[in-house]
XYZ file of C-alpha atoms in Angstrom:
386
model
C -75.885 53.369 124.194
C -75.627 50.059 125.912
C -73.258 47.429 124.599
C -74.922 45.955 121.536
C -76.839 42.702 121.984
C -76.215 42.277 125.702
C -79.936 42.065 126.306
C -80.028 38.538 124.877
C -77.975 37.109 127.690
C -80.232 35.243 130.067
C -77.869 32.713 131.596
C -74.617 30.992 130.761
C -75.869 27.559 131.693
C -75.417 24.551 129.446
C -78.419 23.105 127.667
C -79.767 19.791 128.877
C -78.579 16.787 126.894
C -82.169 16.039 125.926
C -82.481 19.238 123.917
C -82.113 19.291 120.123
C -79.263 21.798 120.386
C -77.260 19.535 122.683
C -77.841 16.679 120.260
C -76.551 18.794 117.395
C -73.472 19.741 119.346
C -72.722 16.053 119.787
C -73.518 15.084 116.188
C -71.736 18.013 114.561
C -68.143 17.992 115.860
C -65.618 20.460 114.527
C -64.021 18.238 111.890
C -63.198 18.426 108.204
C -66.246 19.144 106.087
C -67.852 16.784 103.599
C -67.514 19.454 100.916
C -64.149 19.105 99.270
C -63.075 21.953 96.974
C -61.862 19.676 94.203
C -61.364 21.240 90.775
C -63.874 20.012 88.202
C -62.963 18.943 84.685
C -63.375 21.347 81.762
C -65.419 18.885 79.718
C -68.771 19.526 78.011
C -71.251 21.122 80.376
C -74.459 21.412 78.390
C -75.492 20.335 74.927
C -78.100 23.126 74.946
C -75.776 25.888 76.090
C -76.345 29.121 74.172
C -73.405 30.375 72.079
C -73.158 33.577 74.119
C -73.012 31.575 77.356
C -70.318 29.316 75.922
C -68.317 32.369 74.886
C -68.756 33.867 78.348
C -67.470 30.675 79.951
C -64.365 30.720 77.763
C -63.676 34.296 78.818
C -64.179 33.516 82.503
C -61.866 30.493 82.277
C -59.194 32.470 80.474
C -59.331 35.153 83.148
C -59.251 32.483 85.828
C -56.101 30.967 84.393
C -54.474 34.379 84.277
C -55.500 35.272 87.819
C -54.798 31.760 89.166
C -58.261 31.358 90.602
C -58.819 28.830 93.381
C -62.189 27.822 91.972
C -63.685 26.236 88.875
C -66.543 27.415 86.690
C -69.062 25.757 84.408
C -72.526 26.173 82.993
C -75.248 27.005 85.545
C -78.833 28.130 85.097
C -77.912 31.309 86.943
C -75.982 32.396 83.850
C -79.302 32.576 81.997
C -80.846 35.035 84.456
C -80.625 38.808 84.530
C -77.975 39.889 87.076
C -80.294 42.558 88.487
C -82.728 39.809 89.502
C -80.212 37.376 90.936
C -78.486 40.045 93.008
C -81.204 42.343 94.310
C -80.299 42.955 97.921
C -80.253 46.644 98.702
C -77.339 48.191 100.521
C -78.061 48.842 104.207
C -78.433 52.469 105.138
C -77.521 54.199 108.348
C -79.045 52.660 111.444
C -81.141 54.855 113.692
C -79.238 54.720 116.990
C -82.287 55.767 119.017
C -84.368 52.996 117.422
C -81.648 50.451 118.191
C -81.581 51.471 121.849
C -85.378 51.450 122.066
C -85.485 47.946 120.632
C -82.799 46.778 123.059
C -84.786 48.157 125.989
C -88.016 46.591 124.772
C -86.434 43.203 124.124
C -84.813 43.285 127.548
C -88.268 43.736 129.057
C -89.583 40.780 127.042
C -86.597 38.582 127.811
C -87.931 36.820 130.898
C -91.290 36.064 129.226
C -89.583 34.586 126.169
C -87.247 32.531 128.337
C -90.235 31.181 130.284
C -91.755 29.893 127.043
C -88.455 28.368 125.960
C -87.966 26.631 129.297
C -90.400 23.887 128.265
C -88.062 23.088 125.357
C -84.972 23.000 127.617
C -83.521 26.014 125.806
C -81.574 28.868 127.317
C -80.933 31.907 125.146
C -77.317 32.982 124.970
C -75.789 36.074 123.463
C -74.731 35.463 119.843
C -71.146 36.316 120.711
C -70.945 34.263 123.939
C -68.240 31.642 124.430
C -65.002 30.809 122.669
C -64.375 29.148 119.316
C -61.194 27.133 118.821
C -58.922 28.265 116.009
C -57.985 26.100 113.065
C -61.274 24.223 112.946
C -64.012 23.664 110.412
C -67.697 23.384 111.028
C -70.779 23.149 108.916
C -74.270 21.760 109.007
C -75.014 19.030 106.503
C -77.783 19.557 103.937
C -80.087 17.093 105.721
C -80.264 19.622 108.568
C -81.350 22.372 106.173
C -84.309 22.825 103.865
C -83.674 21.915 100.205
C -81.786 24.405 98.055
C -84.264 26.472 96.040
C -84.091 28.620 92.935
C -85.296 32.206 93.126
C -85.494 32.330 89.323
C -86.020 35.724 87.717
C -87.352 37.272 90.936
C -85.109 39.574 92.970
C -85.922 37.715 96.193
C -82.527 36.551 97.443
C -83.084 38.594 100.609
C -86.214 36.545 101.447
C -84.566 33.187 100.703
C -81.552 33.996 102.876
C -83.767 35.053 105.799
C -85.944 31.942 105.542
C -82.925 29.629 105.325
C -81.444 31.092 108.504
C -84.788 30.786 110.312
C -85.228 27.179 109.131
C -81.830 26.102 110.354
C -82.263 27.907 113.655
C -85.540 26.027 114.131
C -83.727 22.747 113.520
C -80.960 23.761 115.886
C -83.239 24.665 118.771
C -86.295 22.474 118.234
C -85.067 19.515 116.197
C -87.183 19.971 113.044
C -86.594 21.861 109.813
C -89.666 23.762 108.575
C -90.053 24.913 104.982
C -91.079 28.573 105.022
C -92.969 30.399 102.306
C -90.678 32.959 100.712
C -93.557 33.957 98.442
C -95.640 35.118 101.395
C -92.804 37.409 102.489
C -92.251 38.720 98.952
C -95.951 39.501 98.554
C -96.719 40.858 102.016
C -93.421 41.669 103.702
C -93.616 44.809 105.791
C -91.814 45.691 108.979
C -93.534 46.546 112.226
C -93.324 50.205 111.241
C -94.857 49.548 107.832
C -91.681 49.694 105.734
C -91.520 47.322 102.783
C -89.148 44.386 103.134
C -88.893 44.086 99.362
C -90.307 42.591 96.182
C -89.335 40.682 93.039
C -89.068 43.833 90.987
C -87.313 46.120 93.441
C -85.230 43.752 95.580
C -85.111 44.136 99.345
C -83.493 43.615 102.749
C -83.161 40.417 104.805
C -83.286 42.344 108.082
C -86.701 43.669 107.164
C -87.764 40.121 106.253
C -86.793 39.081 109.787
C -88.873 41.920 111.178
C -91.813 40.659 109.132
C -91.332 37.186 110.634
C -91.325 38.743 114.089
C -94.397 40.911 113.533
C -96.533 38.843 111.179
C -94.979 35.401 110.725
C -95.176 33.377 107.534
C -96.826 30.243 106.209
C -95.486 26.875 105.172
C -94.262 26.597 101.601
C -97.119 24.173 100.890
C -99.678 26.828 101.882
C -98.194 29.593 99.716
C -95.820 28.014 97.148
C -93.108 30.040 95.460
C -93.979 31.337 91.991
C -91.212 33.901 91.528
C -93.349 36.925 90.634
C -94.934 39.673 92.702
C -98.496 38.710 93.613
C -101.154 40.485 95.651
C -100.828 40.024 99.392
C -103.473 37.588 100.614
C -104.129 36.423 104.144
C -102.954 32.869 104.688
C -102.651 30.561 107.664
C -99.434 31.502 109.481
C -97.329 29.063 111.458
C -93.804 30.435 111.767
C -92.828 33.429 113.898
C -89.571 34.834 115.245
C -88.995 35.729 118.877
C -86.370 38.279 117.916
C -83.666 39.039 115.380
C -80.622 41.251 115.357
C -77.671 42.586 113.435
C -74.346 41.450 114.800
C -72.704 44.697 115.941
C -74.715 47.210 113.856
C -72.220 49.994 114.522
C -69.172 48.108 113.203
C -68.262 45.045 111.139
C -67.936 41.870 113.265
C -64.748 39.817 113.218
C -64.543 36.145 112.219
C -64.681 34.715 115.717
C -67.754 36.784 116.572
C -69.512 35.472 113.476
C -68.488 31.884 114.209
C -69.858 32.177 117.739
C -73.131 33.595 116.410
C -73.466 30.622 114.031
C -72.688 28.193 116.814
C -75.116 29.820 119.253
C -77.994 30.698 116.886
C -77.488 28.601 113.779
C -77.034 29.817 110.227
C -76.868 33.587 109.741
C -77.651 35.919 106.860
C -74.850 37.836 105.226
C -74.803 40.389 102.458
C -72.025 40.112 99.872
C -70.869 41.167 96.410
C -72.006 38.463 93.996
C -72.813 40.314 90.784
C -69.831 38.890 88.914
C -69.864 36.644 85.846
C -67.488 34.188 87.502
C -69.779 33.884 90.519
C -72.787 33.063 88.330
C -70.714 30.243 86.804
C -69.219 28.993 90.085
C -68.954 25.202 90.354
C -66.326 24.252 92.933
C -63.329 25.414 94.927
C -62.866 28.530 97.049
C -64.323 31.612 95.357
C -61.837 34.497 95.482
C -62.482 36.707 92.450
C -63.368 39.970 94.180
C -60.892 41.387 96.670
C -62.536 43.709 99.192
C -62.181 47.344 98.239
C -65.341 49.362 98.781
C -66.806 47.701 101.890
C -70.289 48.944 101.065
C -70.295 47.221 97.645
C -72.860 44.470 98.235
C -75.743 43.228 96.084
C -76.754 39.752 97.245
C -77.979 37.947 100.369
C -76.951 34.382 101.241
C -76.858 32.232 104.357
C -73.603 31.294 106.086
C -73.994 27.702 107.281
C -70.415 27.035 108.381
C -66.764 27.821 107.900
C -63.399 26.277 107.060
C -60.211 27.682 108.524
C -58.381 25.069 106.450
C -59.611 26.730 103.264
C -59.893 30.248 104.739
C -63.532 30.355 103.700
C -67.149 30.663 104.746
C -69.574 28.006 103.552
C -72.733 29.540 102.130
C -76.145 28.335 101.011
C -77.365 30.150 97.907
C -80.774 30.419 96.205
C -79.741 29.816 92.579
C -80.667 26.148 92.275
C -78.739 22.911 92.737
C -76.678 23.060 89.535
C -74.765 26.019 90.969
C -71.751 25.216 93.152
C -71.875 22.127 95.341
C -75.579 21.461 94.918
C -76.329 25.078 95.812
C -73.551 25.565 98.377
C -70.186 27.291 98.003
C -66.942 28.269 99.649
C -66.255 32.014 99.656
C -62.854 33.260 100.788
C -62.929 35.061 104.137
C -61.371 38.143 102.555
C -63.375 38.386 99.334
C -66.706 39.708 98.084
C -67.283 41.895 101.164
C -68.795 38.806 102.749
C -69.593 38.690 106.481
C -69.642 42.433 107.080
C -73.405 42.713 107.460
C -74.538 39.760 109.605
C -78.098 39.081 110.793
C -79.272 36.302 113.126
C -82.730 35.193 114.231
C -84.273 33.324 117.146
C -87.225 31.298 115.795
C -90.323 30.674 117.792
C -91.450 27.053 118.012
C -93.999 26.102 115.345
C -96.957 26.141 117.708
C -97.894 29.799 117.285
C -96.725 33.299 118.034
C -95.410 34.525 121.356
C -98.297 34.377 123.848
C -97.625 37.831 125.277
C -98.190 39.563 121.933
C -101.399 40.886 120.477
C -103.052 38.575 117.944
C -103.076 39.350 114.247
C -106.291 41.118 113.301
C -107.788 42.062 109.971
C -107.376 45.713 109.136
C -108.692 47.788 106.266
C -109.193 45.547 103.256
C -108.093 42.503 105.234
C -104.542 43.841 105.652
C -102.285 42.359 108.291
C -101.722 44.290 111.497
C -98.393 43.936 113.285
C -97.945 42.656 116.805
C -97.159 45.294 119.396
C -94.280 43.816 121.377
C -92.036 46.667 120.263
C -92.789 49.920 118.494
C -89.309 50.846 117.289
C -87.818 48.459 114.741
C -84.076 48.648 114.269
C -84.600 50.084 110.773
C -84.525 53.840 110.413
C -87.946 54.942 109.103
C -86.201 57.586 107.025
C -84.406 55.001 104.895
């Protein structure tokens, strides 16, 4: 099989200074981050805290003192939710190698047409892993460049929130504006091009399949289909946001740190799966989270978005979907070598918000008004036997 992801390489030219990406590169130098992992005080956290939550916090803090944790905990609304709902990303299964190769071949054929459309925006697609990243640096994208932190509530939709957050930041990176995508539309209707479910509130799901839904069907603005946090019937809504393509960074092996950093630099924020179903993670407030040393590399249960990194603190910076009272207003540091983070990495190339790719078939109503996928490729990366 061909070297993974090489089909994205179109040219190694530098973007014009007038492009949004060039502007971001100038405005976002590799310097110390605004987020400082300062330890918070142990004072009162909530006058309405339930006794069982208060007892849980005492236990977590006692364990943290014993283990010499590098992070602090406190009351968060996430502690009130059922763990199975907060952490509902399903473990990836084996990838169909033939489907991967078929998708690579199909995307290679589409490459020149996509690049022609992007030319008007002064954008040249690069491979996610292209270029070098200097060691010992920190980089992250400030919250004003991202959509607001949201709260998935009691719905197992972390996989949809992570996918939308990556798409939104990529749109800002390439086109200069940050859209607000409807996670609810993906939860209700999300199916891949081959008809596989992306997920639901009740059953959880996969961010990669959410990306495939964005490629095949697109999604609406949040204002068109607001988030309600329960499974609703799929209804046809006005779509505005589509993906050109998406991919897993090295699907046949785990990528290394530099490869992930280059993907973030070249494509914007990326989705990662991780192990988050831990009481100390629900109560995370500040510092570098390091409470789950990697053992079983397949032990993952949650999807988040990596928006930057800090070599100084040996940590990825993530955006979560548990509300703003968790972590640093919804963001966190997670140690490079903890929680099985950054082993499954997915990136996306958003299409500009003026419609789907012109070379694809239009969406048409099927039986009962169901959505029909576009036909630009017939072999999604996901194995239909999963």
